[in-house]
Amino acid sequence: MMLLASLVMAGVAYASRVDDAPASTLACSSIQYNTDYFGNDIGSPRRATADECCNDCSANPACVVTVWYHGTCWLKNAVSTRTELKNATALFPRRPDGRASPKSPPSSPLPLKNVQAGFAYAKAHRQGTYKLVTELKGCQTRAETSSGPIAPYHEDMTFVFRGPMDIYNIAIFQPGGGGNGWSRVSSYDRAAGGAATNLVFMNNANPQKYNGQSPQCYASSNGLGASQDRSVQFQGRLNDGSNPSDGYGGPGVTTGAEVNIMQPQNCTADTCKGFFDKTYGMQGWTGSKVFVTKVKMDGGQGLPAIWALNAQAVRANQYGCNCRGMGDPGGCGELDIAEAIQRGSSTLSTHNYWLNANPSDGHDTWTSRPTNEPATFVTILDERSGVIKVLRLGGDDFAAFNVDNISAEAMDALIQLPVQ
């Protein structure tokens, strides 16, 4: 975010290989490293290698994915939310008759003709380093390497909203593996009273930050205050700052109220890199993901924005000690999706701050603020194609994403849609 020094934030991540390994010579059609699909277990044979798990799963007609972890093959009859688990290997079988795991039925085409604006970042194999925070006290760090077609955004990510804006809907999709389409793994619906599925709203209002601890905590219903209860339902409105002339007031004072979203699973040493608080350190979304949100931004003098950060930035201190830093180079990564960079401006920018890249790339005026009616913003971070892209559609177009599954064919058409 190229605003004030107090507005520039950071992100983090784990640097694991996902979906970039060749298929097994035995029975695997897809392999995902450091990956788990929790639950839905139908068997747990002990096996010395992951390849043996492929054979077990392919021989069981009910098995659609298996996770090999510490010598056990966890056979599963459904694909749940994808999470990071260090040293775990998820494998999608190819059965003896040549069939891969069952695929999702075709879904309705997405409204590609309704795309009003878009910006795609150049494809490249991305590699570099950042300072991973190992201890918040004293801001202790070590060098960490990240690489891959969308690095560092294959690592666990959080998505951040800053007012003034109204948030109506959120949906996050991730691939099921084995060609099984994309599943909605997390969602939010303001019209349903703020109902959220596999998603919690956080902010940096934890009063323990004044005692040297991480500022992350659950957000209050208006996003301004702290809550110790993750069940508090966010009501979807983020107001502008109460005193924009105060250059040191931070979110809610100098700038609009600010929230970020995470999965409701607490971090462990196996699932999260770097520093995290045992109570409020939550997991982000790893691997490929498509983030969709329907919002309306205020006009006037505010600085509404939507951006993505590697999740370690907020788990440490988004506006203090973290792995992102400020400006260029990008550290562990920040993707500005739709940001007003000047008060009262009608345009929105996108910028990609990643690893050692300097200068960062982007577009200062890729679209305009949706002030008269809502818009749907789509962010694509896809490892297989290397696509990093932002799109804007009409507000009503969110209905096409208000589904549990999107077929691989429909999502591929969206991913490959040409934009400038």
Coordinates of C-alpha atoms in Angstrom, one line a residue:
M1 CA 0.0 0.0 0.0
M2 CA 1.7 3.2 -1.1
L3 CA 0.0 5.6 1.3
L4 CA 1.6 6.7 4.6
A5 CA 4.3 4.8 6.4
S6 CA 1.6 3.9 9.0
L7 CA -0.6 2.4 6.4
V8 CA 1.9 0.0 4.8
M9 CA 1.6 -3.6 5.9
A10 CA 2.9 -7.0 5.4
G11 CA 2.4 -10.6 4.8
V12 CA 4.0 -14.0 5.4
A13 CA 4.1 -17.5 4.5
Y14 CA 5.3 -21.0 4.3
A15 CA 7.5 -22.0 1.3
S16 CA 6.2 -25.5 0.5
R17 CA 5.8 -27.2 -2.9
V18 CA 2.2 -27.7 -3.8
D19 CA 1.0 -29.3 -7.0
D20 CA 4.4 -28.9 -8.7
A21 CA 5.7 -32.5 -8.4
P22 CA 5.4 -35.1 -11.2
A23 CA 2.8 -37.7 -10.8
S24 CA 3.7 -40.9 -9.0
T25 CA 4.9 -43.8 -11.2
L26 CA 2.3 -45.9 -9.4
A27 CA -1.2 -44.7 -8.9
C28 CA -1.3 -41.0 -8.3
S29 CA -2.8 -38.4 -10.7
S30 CA -2.0 -35.5 -8.4
I31 CA 0.3 -34.9 -5.4
Q32 CA 0.2 -32.0 -2.9
Y33 CA 3.0 -31.6 -0.4
N34 CA 2.5 -30.2 3.1
T35 CA -1.2 -30.6 2.6
D36 CA -4.1 -32.1 4.6
Y37 CA -7.8 -32.6 4.0
F38 CA -9.2 -33.1 7.6
G39 CA -11.9 -35.6 8.4
N40 CA -13.9 -38.0 6.2
D41 CA -11.6 -40.9 7.1
I42 CA -12.6 -44.4 6.0
G43 CA -9.3 -46.2 6.7
S44 CA -5.9 -45.8 8.2
P45 CA -3.4 -48.5 7.1
R46 CA 0.2 -48.1 8.1
R47 CA 2.5 -47.7 5.1
A48 CA 6.2 -46.9 4.6
T49 CA 5.8 -44.7 1.6
A50 CA 3.2 -42.3 0.1
D51 CA 3.2 -44.4 -3.1
E52 CA 1.7 -47.3 -1.2
C53 CA -1.1 -44.9 -0.1
C54 CA -2.0 -44.3 -3.7
N55 CA -2.4 -48.0 -4.3
D56 CA -4.6 -48.4 -1.2
C57 CA -6.8 -45.5 -2.2
S58 CA -7.1 -46.5 -5.9
A59 CA -8.1 -50.0 -4.8
N60 CA -10.9 -48.7 -2.6
P61 CA -13.9 -47.4 -4.8
A62 CA -15.0 -45.0 -2.0
C63 CA -11.6 -43.3 -1.6
V64 CA -11.2 -40.0 -3.4
V65 CA -8.1 -38.7 -1.6
T66 CA -5.5 -40.0 0.8
V67 CA -3.1 -38.2 3.1
W68 CA 0.2 -39.9 4.1
Y69 CA 1.4 -38.6 7.4
H70 CA 4.0 -40.0 9.8
G71 CA 3.7 -43.5 8.3
T72 CA -0.1 -43.7 8.2
C73 CA -2.4 -43.5 5.1
W74 CA -5.6 -41.7 5.9
L75 CA -8.1 -42.8 3.3
K76 CA -11.0 -40.3 2.8
N77 CA -14.3 -40.5 1.0
A78 CA -14.7 -36.7 0.5
V79 CA -12.5 -33.7 -0.1
S80 CA -12.8 -31.2 2.8
T81 CA -11.1 -27.8 3.3
R82 CA -7.5 -27.8 2.2
T83 CA -5.1 -26.9 5.0
E84 CA -1.3 -26.9 5.5
L85 CA 0.2 -29.7 7.5
K86 CA 4.0 -29.9 7.5
N87 CA 5.4 -33.3 6.2
A88 CA 1.9 -34.5 5.1
T89 CA 1.4 -35.6 1.5
A90 CA -2.1 -35.6 -0.1
L91 CA -2.5 -37.9 -3.1
F92 CA -5.4 -38.2 -5.5
P93 CA -5.6 -41.8 -7.0
R94 CA -5.8 -43.1 -10.5
R95 CA -7.5 -46.4 -10.3
P96 CA -6.4 -49.6 -12.1
D97 CA -8.9 -49.1 -14.9
G98 CA -7.4 -45.7 -15.6
R99 CA -10.1 -43.6 -13.9
A100 CA -9.0 -40.8 -11.8
S101 CA -10.9 -39.7 -8.6
P102 CA -14.5 -38.8 -9.4
K103 CA -14.9 -35.3 -10.8
S104 CA -17.4 -32.7 -9.9
P105 CA -20.4 -32.4 -12.3
P106 CA -20.2 -29.4 -14.7
S107 CA -21.4 -26.1 -13.2
S108 CA -23.0 -23.2 -14.9
P109 CA -20.6 -21.0 -16.9
L110 CA -19.3 -17.9 -15.0
P111 CA -20.4 -14.5 -16.3
L112 CA -17.2 -13.8 -18.2
K113 CA -18.9 -11.3 -20.5
N114 CA -19.8 -9.2 -17.5
V115 CA -16.2 -8.4 -16.6
Q116 CA -15.9 -4.6 -16.5
A117 CA -12.2 -4.3 -15.8
G118 CA -9.2 -6.5 -15.0
F119 CA -5.4 -6.6 -14.6
A120 CA -3.1 -9.6 -14.9
Y121 CA 0.4 -9.7 -13.6
A122 CA 3.1 -11.2 -15.9
K123 CA 3.7 -14.9 -15.4
A124 CA 7.1 -15.9 -14.1
H125 CA 8.8 -18.4 -11.9
R126 CA 9.1 -16.3 -8.7
Q127 CA 11.9 -16.8 -6.2
G128 CA 13.4 -14.8 -3.4
T129 CA 13.8 -14.3 0.3
Y130 CA 12.1 -12.5 3.2
K131 CA 12.7 -12.0 6.9
L132 CA 10.6 -14.5 8.7
V133 CA 9.7 -13.4 12.3
T134 CA 10.7 -16.1 14.8
E135 CA 10.0 -14.1 18.0
L136 CA 8.0 -10.9 18.4
K137 CA 9.9 -9.7 21.4
G138 CA 13.0 -7.9 20.0
C139 CA 11.7 -8.6 16.5
Q140 CA 13.9 -11.6 15.9
T141 CA 14.0 -12.8 12.3
R142 CA 15.8 -15.2 10.0
A143 CA 16.1 -15.4 6.2
E144 CA 13.4 -17.5 4.5
T145 CA 13.3 -18.6 0.8
S146 CA 10.1 -18.8 -1.2
S147 CA 9.7 -19.9 -4.8
G148 CA 7.0 -21.0 -7.2
P149 CA 4.8 -19.8 -10.1
I150 CA 2.8 -17.4 -7.8
A151 CA 5.3 -17.2 -4.9
P152 CA 4.9 -16.1 -2.2
Y153 CA 1.1 -16.3 -2.6
H154 CA 1.0 -20.1 -2.5
E155 CA 1.7 -19.6 1.2
D156 CA -1.0 -19.0 3.7
M157 CA -2.8 -15.8 3.0
T158 CA -5.2 -13.4 4.7
F159 CA -7.5 -10.9 3.0
V160 CA -7.9 -7.4 4.5
F161 CA -10.7 -4.8 4.1
R162 CA -10.5 -1.1 5.1
G163 CA -13.5 1.3 5.2
P164 CA -15.4 3.2 4.4
M165 CA -17.2 0.3 2.7
D166 CA -20.0 -2.2 2.9
I167 CA -19.2 -5.8 2.6
Y168 CA -22.1 -8.0 1.4
N169 CA -20.5 -11.3 0.5
I170 CA -17.2 -13.2 0.5
A171 CA -16.4 -16.6 -1.1
I172 CA -13.1 -18.4 -1.3
F173 CA -12.7 -21.3 -3.7
Q174 CA -9.8 -23.8 -3.8
P175 CA -9.2 -26.8 -6.1
G176 CA -10.2 -30.2 -4.9
G177 CA -7.3 -31.9 -6.7
G178 CA -7.4 -34.7 -9.2
G179 CA -9.3 -32.5 -11.6
N180 CA -12.2 -32.4 -9.2
G181 CA -13.2 -28.8 -9.8
W182 CA -13.1 -26.0 -7.2
S183 CA -14.9 -26.0 -3.9
R184 CA -16.1 -23.1 -1.8
V185 CA -14.2 -23.5 1.4
S186 CA -15.1 -20.3 3.2
S187 CA -18.0 -17.8 2.9
Y188 CA -19.7 -14.8 4.5
D189 CA -23.3 -13.5 3.9
R190 CA -24.3 -10.2 5.4
A191 CA -27.9 -10.7 4.4
A192 CA -28.0 -13.8 6.6
G193 CA -27.2 -11.8 9.7
G194 CA -23.5 -12.0 9.1
A195 CA -23.3 -15.8 8.9
A196 CA -19.8 -17.0 8.2
T197 CA -18.6 -20.5 7.3
N198 CA -15.0 -21.5 7.9
L199 CA -14.1 -17.8 8.3
V200 CA -13.5 -15.4 11.2
F201 CA -13.1 -11.6 11.2
M202 CA -10.0 -10.4 13.0
N203 CA -8.4 -7.0 13.6
N204 CA -5.5 -5.4 15.4
A205 CA -7.4 -4.1 18.4
N206 CA -6.1 -6.5 21.0
P207 CA -5.2 -4.3 24.1
Q208 CA -2.3 -6.7 24.9
K209 CA -0.4 -5.1 22.0
Y210 CA 0.6 -2.5 24.5
N211 CA 2.3 -5.2 26.5
G212 CA 4.4 -6.3 23.6
Q213 CA 2.1 -9.1 22.3
S214 CA 0.5 -9.5 18.9
P215 CA -2.3 -7.0 18.2
Q216 CA -4.5 -9.7 16.5
C217 CA -7.8 -10.7 18.0
Y218 CA -11.4 -11.3 17.0
A219 CA -13.2 -8.2 15.7
S220 CA -16.3 -6.7 17.2
S221 CA -19.4 -6.5 15.1
N222 CA -18.5 -3.1 13.6
G223 CA -14.8 -4.0 13.1
L224 CA -13.5 -1.3 15.4
G225 CA -13.1 -3.1 18.8
A226 CA -11.7 -6.3 20.1
S227 CA -13.6 -9.4 21.0
Q228 CA -12.6 -12.5 22.9
D229 CA -15.4 -14.4 21.2
R230 CA -15.0 -15.8 17.7
S231 CA -18.7 -16.3 17.4
V232 CA -19.4 -12.5 17.2
Q233 CA -21.0 -11.9 13.8
F234 CA -19.5 -9.1 11.8
Q235 CA -22.3 -6.9 10.5
G236 CA -20.6 -5.9 7.2
R237 CA -20.1 -2.2 7.6
L238 CA -16.7 -0.5 8.0
N239 CA -16.9 3.2 8.8
D240 CA -14.4 5.9 7.8
G241 CA -11.8 7.1 10.3
S242 CA -13.1 9.3 13.1
N243 CA -10.3 11.8 12.8
P244 CA -8.5 11.7 9.5
S245 CA -6.3 14.7 10.4
D246 CA -4.7 12.6 13.2
G247 CA -1.6 11.2 11.4
Y248 CA -0.9 8.7 14.1
G249 CA -4.4 7.3 14.9
G250 CA -4.2 4.2 12.8
P251 CA -7.2 2.2 11.5
G252 CA -10.5 3.5 12.7
V253 CA -9.1 7.0 13.4
T254 CA -6.8 8.2 10.7
T255 CA -8.2 5.7 8.2
G256 CA -11.3 3.6 8.0
A257 CA -12.1 0.7 10.3
E258 CA -10.1 -2.4 9.2
V259 CA -10.7 -6.2 9.4
N260 CA -8.9 -9.2 8.0
I261 CA -10.3 -12.7 7.5
M262 CA -8.7 -16.0 8.6
Q263 CA -9.8 -19.6 8.9
P264 CA -11.0 -20.5 12.5
Q265 CA -8.3 -23.0 13.0
N266 CA -5.5 -22.1 15.5
C267 CA -1.9 -22.3 14.3
T268 CA 0.4 -25.1 15.4
A269 CA 4.1 -25.5 14.7
D270 CA 3.2 -27.9 11.9
T271 CA 0.6 -25.6 10.2
C272 CA 2.1 -22.1 10.5
K273 CA 5.5 -20.6 10.0
G274 CA 7.0 -17.9 12.1
F275 CA 5.6 -16.3 15.2
F276 CA 2.0 -16.8 16.2
D277 CA 0.0 -16.2 19.4
K278 CA -1.5 -19.4 20.8
T279 CA -4.9 -17.8 21.3
Y280 CA -5.4 -15.6 18.3
G281 CA -2.9 -17.0 15.8
M282 CA -5.1 -18.3 13.0
Q283 CA -4.5 -20.1 9.7
G284 CA -4.9 -18.4 6.4
W285 CA -5.5 -20.1 3.0
T286 CA -2.7 -22.0 1.3
G287 CA -2.1 -23.1 -2.2
S288 CA -4.2 -21.9 -5.2
K289 CA -7.3 -19.8 -4.3
V290 CA -9.9 -17.6 -5.9
F291 CA -11.1 -14.9 -3.6
V292 CA -14.5 -13.3 -4.5
T293 CA -16.2 -10.4 -2.6
K294 CA -19.2 -8.1 -3.2
V295 CA -18.7 -4.6 -1.8
K296 CA -19.7 -1.0 -2.1
M297 CA -17.3 1.8 -1.2
D298 CA -18.1 5.3 0.0
G299 CA -17.2 8.3 -2.1
G300 CA -15.8 11.4 -0.5
Q301 CA -12.5 11.6 1.3
G302 CA -12.0 8.1 2.6
L303 CA -9.4 5.5 1.6
P304 CA -11.3 2.2 1.1
A305 CA -9.2 -0.8 0.2
I306 CA -9.1 -4.6 -0.2
W307 CA -5.7 -6.4 -0.2
A308 CA -4.1 -9.7 0.4
L309 CA -1.2 -10.4 2.9
N310 CA 0.7 -13.5 3.8
A311 CA -0.8 -14.3 7.1
Q312 CA 2.3 -14.2 9.2
A313 CA 2.2 -10.4 8.9
V314 CA -1.0 -10.1 10.9
R315 CA 0.0 -13.0 13.2
A316 CA 3.1 -11.0 14.2
N317 CA 2.3 -7.3 14.0
Q318 CA 0.8 -5.9 10.8
Y319 CA 2.0 -2.3 11.5
G320 CA 5.1 -3.2 13.4
C321 CA 7.5 -6.2 13.4
N322 CA 6.6 -8.5 10.4
C323 CA 8.0 -10.2 7.3
R324 CA 6.5 -7.7 4.8
G325 CA 8.2 -4.4 5.6
M326 CA 7.2 -1.2 3.8
G327 CA 7.2 -0.4 0.1
D328 CA 9.8 -2.2 -2.0
P329 CA 11.0 -4.8 -1.9
G330 CA 7.9 -6.8 -1.1
G331 CA 9.2 -9.2 1.5
C332 CA 6.8 -12.1 2.2
G333 CA 4.2 -10.5 0.0
E334 CA 1.3 -8.1 -0.4
L335 CA -1.2 -8.0 -3.3
D336 CA -3.3 -4.8 -3.4
I337 CA -6.5 -5.8 -5.0
A338 CA -8.6 -2.6 -5.0
E339 CA -7.1 0.4 -3.2
A340 CA -7.9 4.1 -3.1
I341 CA -4.5 5.7 -2.8
Q342 CA -5.7 9.3 -2.6
R343 CA -8.5 10.7 -0.5
G344 CA -11.5 11.6 -2.6
S345 CA -10.1 9.9 -5.7
S346 CA -12.5 8.0 -7.9
T347 CA -10.0 5.3 -9.0
L348 CA -8.6 2.2 -7.5
S349 CA -5.1 0.7 -7.8
T350 CA -3.6 -2.8 -7.7
H351 CA 0.1 -3.5 -6.9
N352 CA 2.1 -6.6 -6.3
Y353 CA 4.8 -6.4 -3.6
W354 CA 6.7 -9.7 -3.5
L355 CA 10.0 -11.0 -2.2
N356 CA 13.0 -9.1 -3.6
A357 CA 11.2 -7.4 -6.5
N358 CA 12.1 -3.8 -6.7
P359 CA 10.3 -1.9 -8.1
S360 CA 6.9 -3.5 -7.7
D361 CA 4.5 -3.7 -10.6
G362 CA 0.8 -2.8 -10.9
H363 CA -1.7 -0.3 -12.1
D364 CA -2.7 2.9 -10.3
T365 CA -6.1 3.3 -12.0
W366 CA -7.2 -0.2 -13.1
T367 CA -10.8 0.5 -12.1
S368 CA -13.1 3.0 -10.3
R369 CA -14.7 3.0 -6.9
P370 CA -18.0 1.3 -6.8
T371 CA -19.9 4.1 -5.0
N372 CA -23.4 4.0 -6.6
E373 CA -23.9 0.3 -6.5
P374 CA -22.0 -2.8 -5.3
A375 CA -19.3 -4.5 -7.4
T376 CA -17.9 -8.0 -7.3
F377 CA -14.1 -8.2 -7.1
V378 CA -12.4 -11.5 -8.1
T379 CA -8.8 -12.3 -7.2
I380 CA -7.1 -15.3 -8.8
L381 CA -4.0 -16.9 -7.4
D382 CA -3.5 -20.1 -9.3
E383 CA -0.4 -22.2 -9.0
R384 CA -0.9 -24.5 -12.0
S385 CA -1.2 -21.7 -14.5
G386 CA 0.9 -19.1 -12.7
V387 CA -2.0 -16.6 -13.0
I388 CA -2.1 -13.7 -10.6
K389 CA -5.1 -11.5 -11.7
V390 CA -7.8 -9.1 -10.4
L391 CA -11.2 -8.7 -12.0
R392 CA -14.2 -6.5 -11.5
L393 CA -17.8 -7.6 -12.3
G394 CA -21.2 -6.2 -11.4
G395 CA -22.6 -6.6 -7.9
D396 CA -25.3 -9.0 -9.1
D397 CA -22.7 -11.2 -10.7
F398 CA -21.7 -12.5 -7.2
A399 CA -24.7 -14.8 -7.6
A400 CA -22.7 -17.0 -10.0
F401 CA -20.1 -17.5 -7.2
N402 CA -22.8 -18.2 -4.5
V403 CA -22.4 -22.0 -5.1
D404 CA -20.7 -24.8 -3.3
N405 CA -18.7 -26.0 -6.3
I406 CA -17.4 -24.6 -9.6
S407 CA -16.3 -27.1 -12.3
A408 CA -12.7 -27.1 -13.5
E409 CA -13.9 -26.1 -17.0
A410 CA -15.8 -23.0 -15.7
M411 CA -13.0 -21.9 -13.4
D412 CA -10.3 -22.5 -16.1
A413 CA -12.3 -20.2 -18.4
L414 CA -12.2 -17.5 -15.8
I415 CA -8.5 -18.0 -15.0
Q416 CA -7.5 -17.8 -18.7
L417 CA -9.8 -14.9 -19.5
P418 CA -7.7 -12.3 -21.4
V419 CA -7.3 -8.9 -19.7
Q420 CA -4.8 -6.1 -20.3

